[in-house]
């Protein structure tokens, strides 16, 4: 019963958001079809190796060579039930940890100027280091994530998702 009530509350909350709240990245919107994304991004093609997300969303399209703050990314579009659910940009061409850290710092500065307040999480262990910064502009989640570990490939990504409501927002609605 609690799950059903929560699902209904989330659906009502999403329906009440302003029209631009479903915007993800560069004009892409939650629920767009692969055809609509290809119309918006004519360079979008199926990826060489298809990625997937927890929950079943599949990477059906990707746009190479996206430039953000002087860094080059591949933009990946994830779909579930033929509707866009998430856009993820992964840094390309930067092989060194120092280079990825510099990219994180430049992106952090650019995003902080654009979105203002953020939440920063860092985690360091003997074999792993992560830095995650999250902004919540206009019903979206924008996540800047850097991951490095010993004996594995480092990663820098930007994720655009629709922000789900907090329990407080659901209770006040």
mmCIF file of C-alpha atoms in Angstrom:
data_model
loop_
_atom_site.group_PDB
_atom_site.id
_atom_site.type_symbol
_atom_site.label_atom_id
_atom_site.label_comp_id
_atom_site.label_asym_id
_atom_site.label_seq_id
_atom_site.Cartn_x
_atom_site.Cartn_y
_atom_site.Cartn_z
ATOM 1 C CA UNK A 1 0.000 0.000 0.000
ATOM 2 C CA UNK A 2 2.829 2.430 0.867
ATOM 3 C CA UNK A 3 4.520 1.754 -2.484
ATOM 4 C CA UNK A 4 1.293 2.404 -4.397
ATOM 5 C CA UNK A 5 0.719 5.647 -2.481
ATOM 6 C CA UNK A 6 4.323 6.722 -3.114
ATOM 7 C CA UNK A 7 4.008 5.932 -6.845
ATOM 8 C CA UNK A 8 0.796 7.946 -7.129
ATOM 9 C CA UNK A 9 2.385 10.832 -5.195
ATOM 10 C CA UNK A 10 5.435 10.865 -7.495
ATOM 11 C CA UNK A 11 3.212 10.777 -10.585
ATOM 12 C CA UNK A 12 1.112 13.692 -9.312
ATOM 13 C CA UNK A 13 4.236 15.641 -8.365
ATOM 14 C CA UNK A 14 5.797 15.122 -11.809
ATOM 15 C CA UNK A 15 2.557 16.135 -13.513
ATOM 16 C CA UNK A 16 2.476 19.360 -11.496
ATOM 17 C CA UNK A 17 5.985 20.433 -12.504
ATOM 18 C CA UNK A 18 6.362 23.312 -14.934
ATOM 19 C CA UNK A 19 6.783 22.341 -18.589
ATOM 20 C CA UNK A 20 10.538 22.950 -18.620
ATOM 21 C CA UNK A 21 11.049 20.656 -15.607
ATOM 22 C CA UNK A 22 11.290 17.636 -17.906
ATOM 23 C CA UNK A 23 14.215 19.162 -19.769
ATOM 24 C CA UNK A 24 17.348 17.030 -19.454
ATOM 25 C CA UNK A 25 20.234 18.270 -21.627
ATOM 26 C CA UNK A 26 20.468 20.626 -24.638
ATOM 27 C CA UNK A 27 16.758 20.500 -25.465
ATOM 28 C CA UNK A 28 16.300 16.773 -24.834
ATOM 29 C CA UNK A 29 13.309 15.973 -22.667
ATOM 30 C CA UNK A 30 12.191 13.087 -20.521
ATOM 31 C CA UNK A 31 10.191 10.602 -22.600
ATOM 32 C CA UNK A 32 11.473 11.612 -26.053
ATOM 33 C CA UNK A 33 11.763 8.730 -28.510
ATOM 34 C CA UNK A 34 15.002 7.759 -30.277
ATOM 35 C CA UNK A 35 13.623 9.298 -33.488
ATOM 36 C CA UNK A 36 13.000 12.616 -31.722
ATOM 37 C CA UNK A 37 16.534 12.583 -30.289
ATOM 38 C CA UNK A 38 17.983 11.943 -33.763
ATOM 39 C CA UNK A 39 15.980 14.895 -35.086
ATOM 40 C CA UNK A 40 17.323 17.094 -32.274
ATOM 41 C CA UNK A 41 20.881 15.727 -32.638
ATOM 42 C CA UNK A 42 21.447 14.736 -36.296
ATOM 43 C CA UNK A 43 24.865 13.243 -35.388
ATOM 44 C CA UNK A 44 23.332 10.770 -32.923
ATOM 45 C CA UNK A 45 24.068 7.148 -33.843
ATOM 46 C CA UNK A 46 23.743 3.773 -32.113
ATOM 47 C CA UNK A 47 26.807 3.246 -29.880
ATOM 48 C CA UNK A 48 29.472 0.692 -30.769
ATOM 49 C CA UNK A 49 28.917 -1.079 -27.446
ATOM 50 C CA UNK A 50 25.505 -0.553 -25.880
ATOM 51 C CA UNK A 51 25.494 0.423 -22.213
ATOM 52 C CA UNK A 52 22.661 -0.113 -19.772
ATOM 53 C CA UNK A 53 21.607 1.318 -16.433
ATOM 54 C CA UNK A 54 20.336 -0.291 -13.279
ATOM 55 C CA UNK A 55 16.588 -0.410 -13.809
ATOM 56 C CA UNK A 56 16.776 -1.513 -17.438
ATOM 57 C CA UNK A 57 17.337 1.672 -19.441
ATOM 58 C CA UNK A 58 19.497 1.027 -22.530
ATOM 59 C CA UNK A 59 21.900 3.317 -24.353
ATOM 60 C CA UNK A 60 20.401 3.488 -27.835
ATOM 61 C CA UNK A 61 22.073 6.642 -29.183
ATOM 62 C CA UNK A 62 25.327 8.515 -28.695
ATOM 63 C CA UNK A 63 26.803 11.782 -29.963
ATOM 64 C CA UNK A 64 30.610 11.905 -30.113
ATOM 65 C CA UNK A 65 32.791 14.995 -29.731
ATOM 66 C CA UNK A 66 30.581 17.147 -27.491
ATOM 67 C CA UNK A 67 32.607 20.073 -26.129
ATOM 68 C CA UNK A 68 31.906 21.417 -22.629
ATOM 69 C CA UNK A 69 34.222 23.859 -20.843
ATOM 70 C CA UNK A 70 37.131 22.917 -23.088
ATOM 71 C CA UNK A 71 36.667 19.162 -22.574
ATOM 72 C CA UNK A 72 35.450 16.558 -25.075
ATOM 73 C CA UNK A 73 32.678 14.115 -24.162
ATOM 74 C CA UNK A 74 30.499 11.426 -25.697
ATOM 75 C CA UNK A 75 26.810 12.090 -24.942
ATOM 76 C CA UNK A 76 24.854 8.865 -24.375
ATOM 77 C CA UNK A 77 21.052 8.749 -24.436
ATOM 78 C CA UNK A 78 19.374 6.071 -22.316
ATOM 79 C CA UNK A 79 15.847 4.867 -23.073
ATOM 80 C CA UNK A 80 13.342 2.638 -21.351
ATOM 81 C CA UNK A 81 10.073 1.648 -23.011
ATOM 82 C CA UNK A 82 11.072 3.817 -26.018
ATOM 83 C CA UNK A 83 11.262 6.960 -23.851
ATOM 84 C CA UNK A 84 14.357 8.941 -22.855
ATOM 85 C CA UNK A 85 15.185 8.551 -19.157
ATOM 86 C CA UNK A 86 18.727 9.901 -18.780
ATOM 87 C CA UNK A 87 21.575 11.597 -20.619
ATOM 88 C CA UNK A 88 25.149 10.794 -19.590
ATOM 89 C CA UNK A 89 28.261 12.514 -20.892
ATOM 90 C CA UNK A 90 31.603 10.737 -20.479
ATOM 91 C CA UNK A 91 34.956 12.445 -20.836
ATOM 92 C CA UNK A 92 36.997 11.162 -23.765
ATOM 93 C CA UNK A 93 40.587 11.623 -24.810
ATOM 94 C CA UNK A 94 41.910 12.231 -21.301
ATOM 95 C CA UNK A 95 43.973 9.291 -20.119
ATOM 96 C CA UNK A 96 45.781 10.677 -17.068
ATOM 97 C CA UNK A 97 44.448 11.108 -13.566
ATOM 98 C CA UNK A 98 45.861 14.648 -13.450
ATOM 99 C CA UNK A 99 44.051 15.504 -16.692
ATOM 100 C CA UNK A 100 40.753 14.158 -15.378
ATOM 101 C CA UNK A 101 41.140 16.092 -12.139
ATOM 102 C CA UNK A 102 41.799 19.295 -14.104
ATOM 103 C CA UNK A 103 38.677 18.596 -16.195
ATOM 104 C CA UNK A 104 36.625 18.039 -13.017
ATOM 105 C CA UNK A 105 37.828 21.349 -11.562
ATOM 106 C CA UNK A 106 37.055 23.284 -14.779
ATOM 107 C CA UNK A 107 33.606 21.690 -15.068
ATOM 108 C CA UNK A 108 32.889 22.269 -11.387
ATOM 109 C CA UNK A 109 33.655 25.968 -11.831
ATOM 110 C CA UNK A 110 31.485 26.269 -14.953
ATOM 111 C CA UNK A 111 28.550 24.401 -13.379
ATOM 112 C CA UNK A 112 28.829 26.297 -10.088
ATOM 113 C CA UNK A 113 28.601 29.558 -12.025
ATOM 114 C CA UNK A 114 25.554 28.273 -13.928
ATOM 115 C CA UNK A 115 23.629 26.417 -11.197
ATOM 116 C CA UNK A 116 24.933 28.075 -7.957
ATOM 117 C CA UNK A 117 24.412 25.949 -4.850
ATOM 118 C CA UNK A 118 25.528 22.353 -4.883
ATOM 119 C CA UNK A 119 26.131 19.363 -2.697
ATOM 120 C CA UNK A 120 29.640 17.914 -2.781
ATOM 121 C CA UNK A 121 30.482 14.403 -1.715
ATOM 122 C CA UNK A 122 33.989 13.026 -1.650
ATOM 123 C CA UNK A 123 35.103 9.550 -0.713
ATOM 124 C CA UNK A 124 38.646 8.329 -0.398
ATOM 125 C CA UNK A 125 39.892 4.881 0.523
ATOM 126 C CA UNK A 126 43.237 3.138 0.159
ATOM 127 C CA UNK A 127 42.353 1.998 -3.375
ATOM 128 C CA UNK A 128 39.610 4.381 -4.575
ATOM 129 C CA UNK A 129 38.763 8.078 -4.753
ATOM 130 C CA UNK A 130 35.503 9.655 -5.883
ATOM 131 C CA UNK A 131 34.213 13.205 -6.083
ATOM 132 C CA UNK A 132 30.535 13.767 -6.792
ATOM 133 C CA UNK A 133 28.822 17.126 -7.047
ATOM 134 C CA UNK A 134 25.075 17.412 -7.553
ATOM 135 C CA UNK A 135 22.944 20.396 -8.530
ATOM 136 C CA UNK A 136 19.125 20.449 -8.543
ATOM 137 C CA UNK A 137 18.072 23.112 -11.055
ATOM 138 C CA UNK A 138 14.448 23.363 -12.204
ATOM 139 C CA UNK A 139 13.312 19.821 -11.420
ATOM 140 C CA UNK A 140 16.499 18.200 -12.751
ATOM 141 C CA UNK A 141 19.479 16.474 -11.220
ATOM 142 C CA UNK A 142 22.836 17.381 -12.733
ATOM 143 C CA UNK A 143 25.583 15.166 -11.364
ATOM 144 C CA UNK A 144 29.298 15.699 -11.966
ATOM 145 C CA UNK A 145 31.183 12.545 -10.974
ATOM 146 C CA UNK A 146 34.879 11.698 -10.937
ATOM 147 C CA UNK A 147 36.055 8.186 -10.088
ATOM 148 C CA UNK A 148 39.598 6.881 -9.818
ATOM 149 C CA UNK A 149 40.926 3.647 -8.418
ATOM 150 C CA UNK A 150 44.120 1.701 -8.377
ATOM 151 C CA UNK A 151 44.341 -0.892 -11.178
ATOM 152 C CA UNK A 152 41.192 0.254 -13.015
ATOM 153 C CA UNK A 153 40.116 2.901 -15.508
ATOM 154 C CA UNK A 154 39.338 6.349 -14.122
ATOM 155 C CA UNK A 155 36.108 7.999 -15.223
ATOM 156 C CA UNK A 156 34.604 11.486 -15.382
ATOM 157 C CA UNK A 157 30.936 11.841 -16.263
ATOM 158 C CA UNK A 158 28.032 14.293 -16.196
ATOM 159 C CA UNK A 159 24.550 12.859 -15.691
ATOM 160 C CA UNK A 160 21.251 14.622 -16.426
ATOM 161 C CA UNK A 161 18.114 13.141 -14.861
ATOM 162 C CA UNK A 162 14.684 14.252 -13.712
ATOM 163 C CA UNK A 163 14.809 14.924 -9.993
ATOM 164 C CA UNK A 164 12.367 12.846 -7.992
ATOM 165 C CA UNK A 165 10.617 14.622 -5.133
ATOM 166 C CA UNK A 166 11.737 14.321 -1.532
ATOM 167 C CA UNK A 167 9.365 12.893 1.056
ATOM 168 C CA UNK A 168 8.769 16.445 2.331
ATOM 169 C CA UNK A 169 7.745 17.657 -1.107
ATOM 170 C CA UNK A 170 5.373 14.710 -1.514
ATOM 171 C CA UNK A 171 3.828 15.283 1.910
ATOM 172 C CA UNK A 172 3.360 19.031 1.226
ATOM 173 C CA UNK A 173 1.771 18.515 -2.177
#
